[in-house]
Amino acid sequence: MIRTENLTKVYNGKAAVDGLDLEVGEGEIFGFLGPNGAGKSTTILMLTGMIEPTGGRCFVDGIEVANDPLSVKKIIGYLPEDVGFYGNMTGEQNLDYFARFYGMDAKARKERIAELLELVHLDGVAQKAGEYSRGMKQRLGLAQALINDPKVLFLDEPTANLDPEGVREYRELVEHLAGEGKTVFVSSHILSEVRVVCRTVGLLAKGKLAAQGTLEEVARALAPADGDAVRIVVETREHLPAIEDPAVIDIERNGNRAVVRAKADIRDRLSAALFEQGLHVREMRLEEPEIEDVFMAAYRR
Amino acid sequence: MALDRLFNVARKEFSDHITSRRFIIILGLFLVISAIGMHSGIENYNTMLESYSLQLQHMQDLEGPYAGWMPEKPSIMLVFSSMMSYMTMLGGILAIAIGFDLVSKEKETRSLKSLLSHPVYRDEIINGKALGGVGALGFAMALALAIALAMLLLFSIVPTLDEFAAVLVFGAVSLGFLLAYFAIALMMSTVAKESGNALIYTLVIFFAVSSLLPMFGAMAANAFAGDPPEPPQMPRMPQEIVRTASSGGYSTTSVSQSVVYGGNEDPEWKAYEEEMKTYIEKRRLISDISSLLSPQSNYQTIAIAVTQPQIFSMMQSPYDTAPEEKPGLAGALGKVWMNIAALIVFPSAFFAATYVKFMRMDIR
């Protein structure tokens, strides 16, 4: 549904997005991760037809965005970071103004706006958008992004201004939209948020795509290279005896607990050997780096 | 560019303008002051009309150089000339007030990004904004003219068809003047990141083109034209030829001096007059060129030509005898075609610059 080919954007001689190749399938909830300034928002601006790439191409539903931005805008919804509205108009009036660009007649607009305001819990709010709290603006932003019932939804830092209840509702909404077959592209620098709602992720660092796939795949791809070694955590009820296996590289001991660094996953052999010695194994697992740590390390690189 | 999207933007902008407190206050002030000015203008007109009737009665008894001179009936355009002075100040402020934050406010509130995420081209947005602003200023102008005409009718003054045409032309020219400052404000709003800066930049240009430019023009005219020619020694008292003309509320008397020597004009004086004429024309040329860059000067020139063609004609040719016949509206406009062109080119240039800047604007 979304595809970029060598997508590049240069500002003042510096590449904000540098040769990005990305693919997001239909109906996916894709998390676009990266630290601030990595080029996430610039990528979204190019994907939504709001700025033109310096090089490369991007496609949404097979339409090349730079060639036909208006057709793309008709099938997408976009919630910008720090979304803004016309302060002198109510939420309903703001939505009505935007809805007119889609050629919707008065009845269709009225029905759609009522439906969306109810969805984001802003129905019955008579105050002007200029008097809205940041959370209310964010919710109105979601409504304006959905005004045309889009096929693809781009959300830039969608939970930035939401309270916990708002975040919960946002998650339910995204799940609901994905259930309808919509593709959701969520840009965020908050890993914990992305891992809750997204099925696949891409990590952008310094304008380049560092990794793409499921969270586990990306974490594995980004994990620091340690040869082919695996780390096995072992804990027994009794004092841990010496472990002799040709695959073992080294062992860090701590009483009845140890972290075994081995050339391969030798948990089957290890558990059998301990069992033969009459030991009771309390824990035996592969130690994998925390995803947060992996991403943090990737952010810092 | 699709018209429905353009009109959607223009409709919203127009509605924003005419419902904004800022617009309503300035327009209200403008209308009240205009109405007061119009009222005193109407009183002047009525006084002039009475004076005209009296002059007509006295003309039959008059002899000497004034014999045969017919006073001119005052025109109701006199009433509108009083509006001109309010237009240049309050009208300019109104135009600036509606334009200075049209784009910068959208940048500040980030609504521009939301707007651009929907299927609308940038040119439709900027053209829609301009159209909405033009509509609001047109509405203000139409309201001012409607009140003026209503006041005339209230005082039982019914304009002739020619006068009505002149009123419409005056309205169009006034709108052109307002557009000049609206275009500057819109341009600055697009260039500046913040509305405060946009307002400051606009006011700087406003004062530069309305005050500094004509002043520099006069200084340049003095510098380039040099000193005026010295008059020759007068052998005898010159004979004064008095020419008087009246138009609207003003009577202008031009006095030219001619020295008659032996039945012929003194050749030295004649040469002096020719030199003086050349000198004044040279000065005026330099001054006029700099004035063309000032919407204020252009507006005043055109407005005087429309509202007081007789006075304008005499101002243009102080050395010529007063025209016997009152110049028509088309004739008056023909004399100020360069000012009309300048009044069209000035906002067009700023609109064009705004368009280019907006199309290339970084919206990160």
Short mmCIF file of N, CA, C and O in Angstrom, two decimals, chain A residues 224-287:
data_model
loop_
_atom_site.label_atom_id
_atom_site.label_comp_id
_atom_site.label_asym_id
_atom_site.label_seq_id
_atom_site.Cartn_x
_atom_site.Cartn_y
_atom_site.Cartn_z
N PRO A 224 23.54 -5.93 19.25
CA PRO A 224 24.98 -5.78 19.02
C PRO A 224 25.61 -7.12 18.65
O PRO A 224 25.26 -8.16 19.21
N ALA A 225 26.49 -7.09 17.71
CA ALA A 225 27.12 -8.32 17.22
C ALA A 225 27.97 -8.96 18.31
O ALA A 225 28.75 -8.29 18.97
N ASP A 226 27.73 -10.22 18.57
CA ASP A 226 28.51 -10.96 19.58
C ASP A 226 28.97 -12.27 18.94
O ASP A 226 28.83 -13.35 19.51
N GLY A 227 29.45 -12.23 17.74
CA GLY A 227 29.79 -13.42 16.98
C GLY A 227 28.52 -14.24 16.81
O GLY A 227 27.46 -13.69 16.58
N ASP A 228 28.61 -15.55 16.94
CA ASP A 228 27.41 -16.39 16.90
C ASP A 228 27.05 -16.83 18.31
O ASP A 228 26.28 -17.79 18.50
N ALA A 229 27.64 -16.18 19.31
CA ALA A 229 27.45 -16.63 20.69
C ALA A 229 26.04 -16.39 21.18
O ALA A 229 25.38 -15.43 20.76
N VAL A 230 25.59 -17.33 22.05
CA VAL A 230 24.30 -17.14 22.71
C VAL A 230 24.56 -17.13 24.21
O VAL A 230 25.55 -17.71 24.69
N ARG A 231 23.70 -16.46 24.93
CA ARG A 231 23.85 -16.39 26.38
C ARG A 231 22.70 -17.16 27.00
O ARG A 231 21.52 -16.91 26.70
N ILE A 232 23.08 -18.15 27.86
CA ILE A 232 22.06 -19.01 28.49
C ILE A 232 22.10 -18.78 30.00
O ILE A 232 23.16 -18.89 30.62
N VAL A 233 20.96 -18.46 30.54
CA VAL A 233 20.86 -18.24 31.98
C VAL A 233 20.45 -19.57 32.63
O VAL A 233 19.46 -20.19 32.19
N VAL A 234 21.22 -20.01 33.62
CA VAL A 234 20.93 -21.29 34.28
C VAL A 234 20.84 -21.04 35.78
O VAL A 234 21.68 -20.34 36.35
N GLU A 235 19.81 -21.64 36.40
CA GLU A 235 19.73 -21.57 37.85
C GLU A 235 19.25 -22.94 38.37
O GLU A 235 18.27 -23.50 37.86
N THR A 236 19.97 -23.47 39.34
CA THR A 236 19.61 -24.77 39.94
C THR A 236 19.34 -24.58 41.43
O THR A 236 19.74 -23.57 42.01
N ARG A 237 18.64 -25.58 42.03
CA ARG A 237 18.37 -25.48 43.47
C ARG A 237 19.66 -25.68 44.26
O ARG A 237 19.93 -25.02 45.23
N GLU A 238 20.48 -26.59 43.75
CA GLU A 238 21.73 -26.89 44.40
C GLU A 238 22.84 -25.99 43.84
O GLU A 238 22.63 -25.29 42.86
N HIS A 239 24.04 -26.13 44.47
CA HIS A 239 25.19 -25.38 43.95
C HIS A 239 25.52 -25.88 42.55
O HIS A 239 25.54 -27.07 42.29
N LEU A 240 25.77 -24.99 41.68
CA LEU A 240 25.99 -25.35 40.27
C LEU A 240 27.39 -25.94 40.08
O LEU A 240 28.39 -25.29 40.41
N PRO A 241 27.49 -27.17 39.56
CA PRO A 241 28.83 -27.78 39.35
C PRO A 241 29.47 -27.22 38.08
O PRO A 241 28.88 -26.41 37.39
N ALA A 242 30.66 -27.71 37.82
CA ALA A 242 31.36 -27.28 36.60
C ALA A 242 30.62 -27.79 35.37
O ALA A 242 30.10 -28.91 35.38
N ILE A 243 30.55 -26.96 34.37
CA ILE A 243 29.85 -27.35 33.14
C ILE A 243 30.91 -27.58 32.06
O ILE A 243 31.70 -26.69 31.76
N GLU A 244 30.90 -28.78 31.53
CA GLU A 244 31.88 -29.10 30.51
C GLU A 244 31.18 -29.45 29.21
O GLU A 244 30.45 -30.43 29.14
N ASP A 245 31.35 -28.59 28.27
CA ASP A 245 30.75 -28.79 26.93
C ASP A 245 31.65 -28.09 25.93
O ASP A 245 32.11 -26.96 26.19
N PRO A 246 31.96 -28.76 24.81
CA PRO A 246 32.86 -28.12 23.84
C PRO A 246 32.33 -26.79 23.29
O PRO A 246 33.11 -25.96 22.80
N ALA A 247 31.00 -26.57 23.36
CA ALA A 247 30.43 -25.32 22.81
C ALA A 247 30.54 -24.14 23.77
O ALA A 247 30.36 -22.99 23.37
N VAL A 248 30.87 -24.45 25.03
CA VAL A 248 30.91 -23.36 26.01
C VAL A 248 32.13 -22.46 25.78
O VAL A 248 33.25 -22.95 25.62
N ILE A 249 31.90 -21.16 25.77
CA ILE A 249 33.01 -20.20 25.60
C ILE A 249 33.49 -19.75 26.98
O ILE A 249 34.65 -19.81 27.30
N ASP A 250 32.55 -19.27 27.77
CA ASP A 250 32.89 -18.93 29.16
C ASP A 250 31.64 -18.93 30.02
O ASP A 250 30.51 -18.97 29.49
N ILE A 251 31.89 -18.93 31.34
CA ILE A 251 30.75 -18.98 32.26
C ILE A 251 30.94 -17.90 33.33
O ILE A 251 32.02 -17.77 33.91
N GLU A 252 29.86 -17.16 33.59
CA GLU A 252 29.88 -16.20 34.70
C GLU A 252 29.10 -16.86 35.83
O GLU A 252 27.89 -17.10 35.68
N ARG A 253 29.75 -17.18 36.95
CA ARG A 253 29.09 -17.91 38.04
C ARG A 253 28.69 -16.99 39.17
O ARG A 253 29.35 -16.02 39.46
N ASN A 254 27.61 -17.39 39.82
CA ASN A 254 27.16 -16.65 41.00
C ASN A 254 26.37 -17.63 41.87
O ASN A 254 25.13 -17.67 41.82
N GLY A 255 27.08 -18.48 42.63
CA GLY A 255 26.43 -19.48 43.49
C GLY A 255 25.73 -20.53 42.66
O GLY A 255 26.35 -21.20 41.84
N ASN A 256 24.40 -20.63 42.85
CA ASN A 256 23.66 -21.65 42.10
C ASN A 256 23.09 -21.06 40.78
O ASN A 256 22.17 -21.61 40.19
N ARG A 257 23.67 -19.96 40.36
CA ARG A 257 23.20 -19.30 39.14
C ARG A 257 24.40 -18.99 38.26
O ARG A 257 25.49 -18.69 38.77
N ALA A 258 24.20 -19.09 36.91
CA ALA A 258 25.31 -18.79 35.99
C ALA A 258 24.76 -18.30 34.65
O ALA A 258 23.64 -18.63 34.28
N VAL A 259 25.59 -17.52 33.99
CA VAL A 259 25.27 -17.13 32.61
C VAL A 259 26.33 -17.78 31.73
O VAL A 259 27.52 -17.48 31.85
N VAL A 260 25.87 -18.71 30.91
CA VAL A 260 26.79 -19.48 30.07
C VAL A 260 26.83 -18.86 28.68
O VAL A 260 25.78 -18.69 28.05
N ARG A 261 28.03 -18.49 28.23
CA ARG A 261 28.18 -18.00 26.85
C ARG A 261 28.67 -19.16 26.01
O ARG A 261 29.73 -19.75 26.32
N ALA A 262 27.86 -19.53 24.98
CA ALA A 262 28.21 -20.71 24.19
C ALA A 262 28.16 -20.39 22.71
O ALA A 262 27.58 -19.37 22.31
N LYS A 263 28.79 -21.28 21.93
CA LYS A 263 28.83 -21.06 20.48
C LYS A 263 27.47 -21.32 19.84
O LYS A 263 27.20 -20.85 18.73
N ALA A 264 26.64 -22.12 20.52
CA ALA A 264 25.30 -22.45 19.99
C ALA A 264 24.34 -22.62 21.15
O ALA A 264 24.76 -22.62 22.31
N ASP A 265 23.07 -22.79 20.79
CA ASP A 265 22.06 -23.00 21.82
C ASP A 265 22.19 -24.44 22.34
O ASP A 265 21.76 -25.41 21.68
N ILE A 266 22.80 -24.61 23.51
CA ILE A 266 23.08 -25.96 24.04
C ILE A 266 22.16 -26.27 25.23
O ILE A 266 22.52 -27.08 26.11
N ARG A 267 21.00 -25.65 25.28
CA ARG A 267 20.12 -25.82 26.45
C ARG A 267 19.70 -27.29 26.62
O ARG A 267 19.63 -27.79 27.75
N ASP A 268 19.45 -28.01 25.49
CA ASP A 268 19.01 -29.42 25.61
C ASP A 268 20.11 -30.26 26.27
O ASP A 268 19.87 -31.03 27.21
N ARG A 269 21.34 -30.10 25.77
CA ARG A 269 22.47 -30.88 26.31
C ARG A 269 22.74 -30.50 27.77
O ARG A 269 23.00 -31.35 28.62
N LEU A 270 22.65 -29.22 28.02
CA LEU A 270 22.95 -28.70 29.36
C LEU A 270 21.94 -29.22 30.39
O LEU A 270 22.31 -29.68 31.50
N SER A 271 20.67 -29.16 30.01
CA SER A 271 19.63 -29.61 30.96
C SER A 271 19.76 -31.11 31.21
O SER A 271 19.59 -31.58 32.35
N ALA A 272 20.12 -31.90 30.15
CA ALA A 272 20.29 -33.34 30.29
C ALA A 272 21.46 -33.64 31.24
O ALA A 272 21.36 -34.50 32.14
N ALA A 273 22.56 -32.91 31.07
CA ALA A 273 23.75 -33.12 31.90
C ALA A 273 23.46 -32.79 33.37
O ALA A 273 23.85 -33.55 34.28
N LEU A 274 22.74 -31.73 33.61
CA LEU A 274 22.41 -31.34 34.99
C LEU A 274 21.45 -32.36 35.62
O LEU A 274 21.55 -32.69 36.80
N PHE A 275 20.53 -32.86 34.80
CA PHE A 275 19.56 -33.84 35.29
C PHE A 275 20.28 -35.13 35.69
O PHE A 275 19.97 -35.75 36.71
N GLU A 276 21.26 -35.52 34.83
CA GLU A 276 22.03 -36.73 35.11
C GLU A 276 22.79 -36.60 36.43
O GLU A 276 23.00 -37.58 37.14
N GLN A 277 23.19 -35.40 36.76
CA GLN A 277 23.93 -35.18 38.01
C GLN A 277 22.98 -35.02 39.21
O GLN A 277 23.41 -34.73 40.32
N GLY A 278 21.69 -35.18 38.96
CA GLY A 278 20.70 -35.13 40.04
C GLY A 278 20.39 -33.73 40.53
O GLY A 278 19.89 -33.54 41.65
N LEU A 279 20.62 -32.75 39.69
CA LEU A 279 20.34 -31.37 40.08
C LEU A 279 18.93 -30.97 39.64
O LEU A 279 18.41 -31.47 38.64
N HIS A 280 18.34 -30.06 40.41
CA HIS A 280 17.01 -29.56 40.05
C HIS A 280 17.14 -28.21 39.35
O HIS A 280 17.62 -27.23 39.95
N VAL A 281 16.74 -28.21 38.10
CA VAL A 281 16.87 -26.96 37.32
C VAL A 281 15.67 -26.05 37.60
O VAL A 281 14.52 -26.44 37.41
N ARG A 282 15.93 -24.88 38.12
CA ARG A 282 14.86 -23.91 38.38
C ARG A 282 14.58 -23.02 37.15
O ARG A 282 13.47 -22.64 36.87
N GLU A 283 15.63 -22.68 36.45
CA GLU A 283 15.47 -21.77 35.29
C GLU A 283 16.53 -22.07 34.25
O GLU A 283 17.69 -22.35 34.60
N MET A 284 16.12 -22.08 33.02
CA MET A 284 17.08 -22.16 31.92
C MET A 284 16.48 -21.46 30.71
O MET A 284 15.42 -21.85 30.21
N ARG A 285 17.10 -20.37 30.29
CA ARG A 285 16.55 -19.59 29.16
C ARG A 285 17.66 -18.87 28.41
O ARG A 285 18.74 -18.65 28.96
N LEU A 286 17.32 -18.55 27.14
CA LEU A 286 18.26 -17.74 26.36
C LEU A 286 18.10 -16.29 26.80
O LEU A 286 16.97 -15.81 26.96
N GLU A 287 19.20 -15.66 27.04
CA GLU A 287 19.11 -14.25 27.44
C GLU A 287 19.20 -13.37 26.18
O GLU A 287 20.20 -13.40 25.47
#
